[in-house]
XYZ file of C-alpha atoms in Angstrom:
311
model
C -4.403 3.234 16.733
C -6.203 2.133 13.428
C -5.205 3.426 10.423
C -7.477 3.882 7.124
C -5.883 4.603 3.895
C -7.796 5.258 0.929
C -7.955 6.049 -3.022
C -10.139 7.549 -5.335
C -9.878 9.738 -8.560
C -12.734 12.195 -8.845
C -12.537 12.493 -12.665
C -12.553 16.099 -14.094
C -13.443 17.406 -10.656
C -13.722 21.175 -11.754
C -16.236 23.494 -13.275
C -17.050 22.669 -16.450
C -19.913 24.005 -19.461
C -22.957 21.850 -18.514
C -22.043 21.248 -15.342
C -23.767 21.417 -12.054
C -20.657 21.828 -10.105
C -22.356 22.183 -6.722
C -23.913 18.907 -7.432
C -20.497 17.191 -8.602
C -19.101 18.610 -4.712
C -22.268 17.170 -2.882
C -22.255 13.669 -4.744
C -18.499 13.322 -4.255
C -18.742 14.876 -0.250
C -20.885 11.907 0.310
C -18.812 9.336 -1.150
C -15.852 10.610 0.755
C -17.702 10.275 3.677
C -18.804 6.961 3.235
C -14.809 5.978 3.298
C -14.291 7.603 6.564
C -10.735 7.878 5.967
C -7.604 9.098 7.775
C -5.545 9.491 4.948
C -7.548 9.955 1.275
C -5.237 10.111 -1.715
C -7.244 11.702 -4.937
C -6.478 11.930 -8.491
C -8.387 14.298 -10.889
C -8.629 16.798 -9.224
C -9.164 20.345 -10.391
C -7.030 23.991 -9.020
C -6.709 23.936 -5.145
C -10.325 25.791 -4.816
C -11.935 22.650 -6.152
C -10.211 20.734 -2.840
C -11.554 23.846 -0.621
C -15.026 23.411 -2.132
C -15.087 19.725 -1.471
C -13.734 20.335 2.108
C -16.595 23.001 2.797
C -19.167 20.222 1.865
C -18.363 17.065 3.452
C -19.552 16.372 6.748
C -16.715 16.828 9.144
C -14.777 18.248 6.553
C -12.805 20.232 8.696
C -11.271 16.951 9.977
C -8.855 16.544 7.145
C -6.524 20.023 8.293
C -3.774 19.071 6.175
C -4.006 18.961 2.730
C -1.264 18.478 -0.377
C -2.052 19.490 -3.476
C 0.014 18.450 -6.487
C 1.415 19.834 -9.983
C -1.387 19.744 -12.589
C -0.974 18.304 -15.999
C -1.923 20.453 -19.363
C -5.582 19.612 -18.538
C -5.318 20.970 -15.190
C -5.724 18.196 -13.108
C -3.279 16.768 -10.464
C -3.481 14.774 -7.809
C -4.299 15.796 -3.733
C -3.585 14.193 -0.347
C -6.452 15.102 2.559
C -5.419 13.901 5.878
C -6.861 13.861 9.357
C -3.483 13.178 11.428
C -0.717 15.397 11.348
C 1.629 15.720 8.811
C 5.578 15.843 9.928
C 6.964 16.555 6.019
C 5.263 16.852 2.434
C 6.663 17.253 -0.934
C 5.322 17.279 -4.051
C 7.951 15.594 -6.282
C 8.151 16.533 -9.692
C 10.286 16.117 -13.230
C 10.612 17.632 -16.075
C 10.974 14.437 -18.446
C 11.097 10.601 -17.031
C 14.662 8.632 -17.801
C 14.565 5.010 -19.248
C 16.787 2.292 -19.214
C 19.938 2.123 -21.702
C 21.438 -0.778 -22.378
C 25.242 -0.022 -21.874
C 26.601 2.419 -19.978
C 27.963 5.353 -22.195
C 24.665 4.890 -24.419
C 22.280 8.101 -25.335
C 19.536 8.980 -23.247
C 16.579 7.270 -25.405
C 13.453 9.320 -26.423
C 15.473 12.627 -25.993
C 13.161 13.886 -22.821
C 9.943 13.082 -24.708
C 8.257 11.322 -21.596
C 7.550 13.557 -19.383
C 5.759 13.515 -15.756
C 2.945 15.003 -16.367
C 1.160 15.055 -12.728
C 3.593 15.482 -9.506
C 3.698 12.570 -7.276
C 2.477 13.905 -4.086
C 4.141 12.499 -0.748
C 3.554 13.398 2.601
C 4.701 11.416 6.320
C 1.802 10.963 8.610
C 1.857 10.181 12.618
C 0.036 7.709 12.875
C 0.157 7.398 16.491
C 1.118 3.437 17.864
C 1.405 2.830 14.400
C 4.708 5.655 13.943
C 5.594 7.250 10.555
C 3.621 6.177 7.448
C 4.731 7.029 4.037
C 2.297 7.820 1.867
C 2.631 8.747 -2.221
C -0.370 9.469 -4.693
C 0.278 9.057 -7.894
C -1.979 8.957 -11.193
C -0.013 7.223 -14.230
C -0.779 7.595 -18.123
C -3.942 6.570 -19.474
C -4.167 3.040 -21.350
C -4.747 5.156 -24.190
C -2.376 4.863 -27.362
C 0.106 7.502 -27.880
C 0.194 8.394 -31.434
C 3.362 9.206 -33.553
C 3.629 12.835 -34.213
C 4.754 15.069 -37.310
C 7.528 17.151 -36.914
C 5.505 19.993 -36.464
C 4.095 17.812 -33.075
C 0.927 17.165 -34.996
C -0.632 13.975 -34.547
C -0.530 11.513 -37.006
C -3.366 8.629 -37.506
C -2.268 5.001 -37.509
C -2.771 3.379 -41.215
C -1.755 -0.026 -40.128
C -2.108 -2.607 -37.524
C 1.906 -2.109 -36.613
C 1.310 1.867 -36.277
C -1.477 1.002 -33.704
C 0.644 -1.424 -31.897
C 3.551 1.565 -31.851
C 1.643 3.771 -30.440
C 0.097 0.723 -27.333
C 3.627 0.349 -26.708
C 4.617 4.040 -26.645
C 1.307 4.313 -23.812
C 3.358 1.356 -21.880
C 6.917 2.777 -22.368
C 5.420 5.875 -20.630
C 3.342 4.235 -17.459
C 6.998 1.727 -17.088
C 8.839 5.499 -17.046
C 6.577 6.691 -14.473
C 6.399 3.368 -12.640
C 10.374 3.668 -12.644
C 10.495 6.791 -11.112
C 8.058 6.182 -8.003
C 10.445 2.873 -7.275
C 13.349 5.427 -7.336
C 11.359 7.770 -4.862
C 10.567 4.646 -2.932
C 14.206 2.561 -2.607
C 15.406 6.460 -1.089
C 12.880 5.882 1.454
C 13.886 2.034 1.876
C 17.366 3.154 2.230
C 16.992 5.565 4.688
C 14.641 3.531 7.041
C 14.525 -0.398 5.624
C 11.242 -1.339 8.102
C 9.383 1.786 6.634
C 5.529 1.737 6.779
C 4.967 3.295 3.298
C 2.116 2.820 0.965
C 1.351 3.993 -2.922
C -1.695 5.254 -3.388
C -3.698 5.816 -6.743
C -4.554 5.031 -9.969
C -2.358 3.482 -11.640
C -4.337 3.063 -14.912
C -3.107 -0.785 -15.477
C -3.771 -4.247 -13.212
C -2.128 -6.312 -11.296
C 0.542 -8.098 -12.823
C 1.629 -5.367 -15.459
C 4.706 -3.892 -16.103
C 4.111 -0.428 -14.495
C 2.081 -2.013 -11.151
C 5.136 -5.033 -10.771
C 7.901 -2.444 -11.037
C 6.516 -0.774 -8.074
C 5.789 -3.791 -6.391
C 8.926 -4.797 -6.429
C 11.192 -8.132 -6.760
C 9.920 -10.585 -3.969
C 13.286 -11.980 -3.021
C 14.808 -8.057 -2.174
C 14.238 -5.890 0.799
C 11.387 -3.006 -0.164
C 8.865 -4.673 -1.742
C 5.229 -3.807 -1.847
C 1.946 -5.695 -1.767
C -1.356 -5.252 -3.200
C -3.990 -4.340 -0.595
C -6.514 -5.875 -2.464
C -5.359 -9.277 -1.916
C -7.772 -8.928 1.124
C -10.778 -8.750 -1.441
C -12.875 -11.555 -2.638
C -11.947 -11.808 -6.312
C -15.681 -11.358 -7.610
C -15.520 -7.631 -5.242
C -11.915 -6.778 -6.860
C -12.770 -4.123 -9.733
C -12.295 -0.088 -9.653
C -14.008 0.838 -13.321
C -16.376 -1.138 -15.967
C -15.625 -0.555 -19.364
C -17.037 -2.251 -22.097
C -18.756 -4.812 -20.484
C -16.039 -5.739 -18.631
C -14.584 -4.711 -14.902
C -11.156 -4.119 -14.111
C -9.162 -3.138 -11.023
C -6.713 0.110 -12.121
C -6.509 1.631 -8.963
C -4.422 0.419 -6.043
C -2.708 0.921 -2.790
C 0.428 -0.931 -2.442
C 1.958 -1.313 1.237
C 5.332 -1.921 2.510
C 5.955 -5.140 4.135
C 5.344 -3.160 7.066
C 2.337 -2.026 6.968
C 0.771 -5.016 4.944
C 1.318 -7.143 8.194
C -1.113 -4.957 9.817
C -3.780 -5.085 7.503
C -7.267 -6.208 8.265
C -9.729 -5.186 5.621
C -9.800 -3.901 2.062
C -12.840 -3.280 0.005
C -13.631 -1.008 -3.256
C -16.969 1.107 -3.010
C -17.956 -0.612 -6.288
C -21.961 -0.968 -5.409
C -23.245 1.960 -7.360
C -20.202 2.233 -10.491
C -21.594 2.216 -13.978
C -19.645 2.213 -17.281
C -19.543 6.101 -18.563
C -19.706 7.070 -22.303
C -16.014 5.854 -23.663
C -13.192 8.286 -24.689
C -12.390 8.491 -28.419
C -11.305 6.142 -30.099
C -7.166 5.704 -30.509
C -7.822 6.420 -34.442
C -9.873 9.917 -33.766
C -7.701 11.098 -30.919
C -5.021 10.986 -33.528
C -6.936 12.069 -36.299
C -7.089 15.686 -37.848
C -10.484 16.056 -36.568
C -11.524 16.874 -33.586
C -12.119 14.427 -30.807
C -15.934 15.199 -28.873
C -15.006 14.401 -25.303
C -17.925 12.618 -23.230
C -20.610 15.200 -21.598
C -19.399 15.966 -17.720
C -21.301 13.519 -14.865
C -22.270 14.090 -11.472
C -20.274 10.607 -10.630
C -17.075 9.064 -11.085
C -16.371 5.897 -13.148
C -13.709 4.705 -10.784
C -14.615 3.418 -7.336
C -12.395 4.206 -4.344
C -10.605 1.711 -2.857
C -10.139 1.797 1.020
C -7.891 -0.149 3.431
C -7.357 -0.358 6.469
C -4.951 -1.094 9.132
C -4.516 -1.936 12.790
């Protein structure tokens, strides 16, 4: 039995001022169904009614009976897994702030519970018939965006000097290495519970191959439990999810056990109509006492799912 896995984050899918919603639903129904995927991890997306109003849309829509929505984040959004093939288990794991590394046993807790996880990793077992019991997680990490030293009365304070701006880029990776660090926890349980599991991470990940956060969940290549990029099946001029400033990068990912990457055949990112969308605020305004315009709502997404698939 073949198995499709796929990714895609819907950005700001709710109702919003200026914003033909009903429009948003059909434009992103049709993408979905382009996919034509068993298991569809999202990211983005708005309260649970958003997922029912997609569902109502798409064309066979009903297919995907099981559906796991996630914790939202102060903005609302949260991530969602659809699937077409029964689910045996589903949890929705959650934290209330993200441990880091000390360096000697005994030592303080750093960042006193400052990091926290701001969107619930959602995780659900699928059968997958021949294929048995897939793991999958969707997850959707912190933003590349700096993080911005705050007053004591949590105000935000604006960066004055080329080291404050660097402070608050590594404060954006210390997060997305937290985050990364707790997935890898949720993943060695699986690992040591069931070594040959077929498990794959879904989402975005908001940083590329080769970082920090995407290597910790990849794993060390020499130990039991690693994972590998599905888009090593990709031709490297195909291998991009957004385009920002000129530029195209590949953010989101699905990562698969040993497994499971033995029996995959195809990946490919639905990349053919992404454009670059107006850009966030800048690092400076976001932490500046004025008020940060955010970019007016689209019909589209600027990420492009990613889909693999398996036999």
């Amino acid at each position: 039995m073949p198995l499709t896995l796929a990714t895609f984050n819907l950005k700001d899918f709710f109702p919003q001022p200026g914003l033909d919603f009903a429009a948003r639903v059909a434009w992103t129904a049709a993408m979905i169904g382009r996919l034509d995927a068993d298991v569809l991890g999202l990211q983005e997306v708005g309260p649970p009614e958003t997922v029912d109003a997609l569902l109502a849309r798409m064309a066979g829509g009903a297919r995907y009976r099981s559906v796991v929505v996630g914790t939202p984040d102060a903005r609302g959004i949260r991530c969602a897994l659809l699937s077409r093939l029964p689910i045996t288990r589903s949890h929705v794991h959650t934290a209330e702030s993200l441990a880091f590394p000390v360096f000697q046993h005994g030592d303080p807790p750093p960042f006193s519970g400052r990091i926290p996880l701001r969107r619930g990793v959602v995780h659900a077992r699928v059968d997958a018939g021949a294929l048995g019991s897939v793991d999958v997680m969707v997850a959707h990490f912190k933003s590349r965006r700096v993080v911005p030293m705050k007053a004591a009365n949590g105000e935000p304070l604006s960066p004055t000097t080329q080291r404050e701006l660097a402070e608050g880029e590594l404060r954006s990776m210390v997060w997305r290495a937290s985050e990364a660090l707790y997935v890898r926890g949720l993943l060695d349980q699986v690992f040591a519970a069931e070594p040959g599991a077929h498990l794959a991470v879904l989402g975005d990940l908001n940083d590329v191959a080769g970082s920090m956060p995407v290597e910790i969940l990849c794993g060390n290549a020499c130990d039991a439990g690693v994972l590998s990029s599905c888009a090593e099946r990709v031709v490297p001029e195909q291998r991009f999810s957004i385009r920002y400033e000129g530029g195209r990068s590949q953010i989101d990912h699905i990562l698969a056990s040993a497994a499971l990457f033995a029996r995959l055949r195809e990946g490919r990112f639905y990349n053919d109509e992404l454009r670059e969308h107006a850009p966030l605020p800048s690092a400076e305004v976001v932490a500046s006492s004025a008020r940060a315009s955010e970019p007016a709502p689209t019909l589209d997404s600027d990420h492009a799912p990613f889909v693999a698939r398996f036999e």
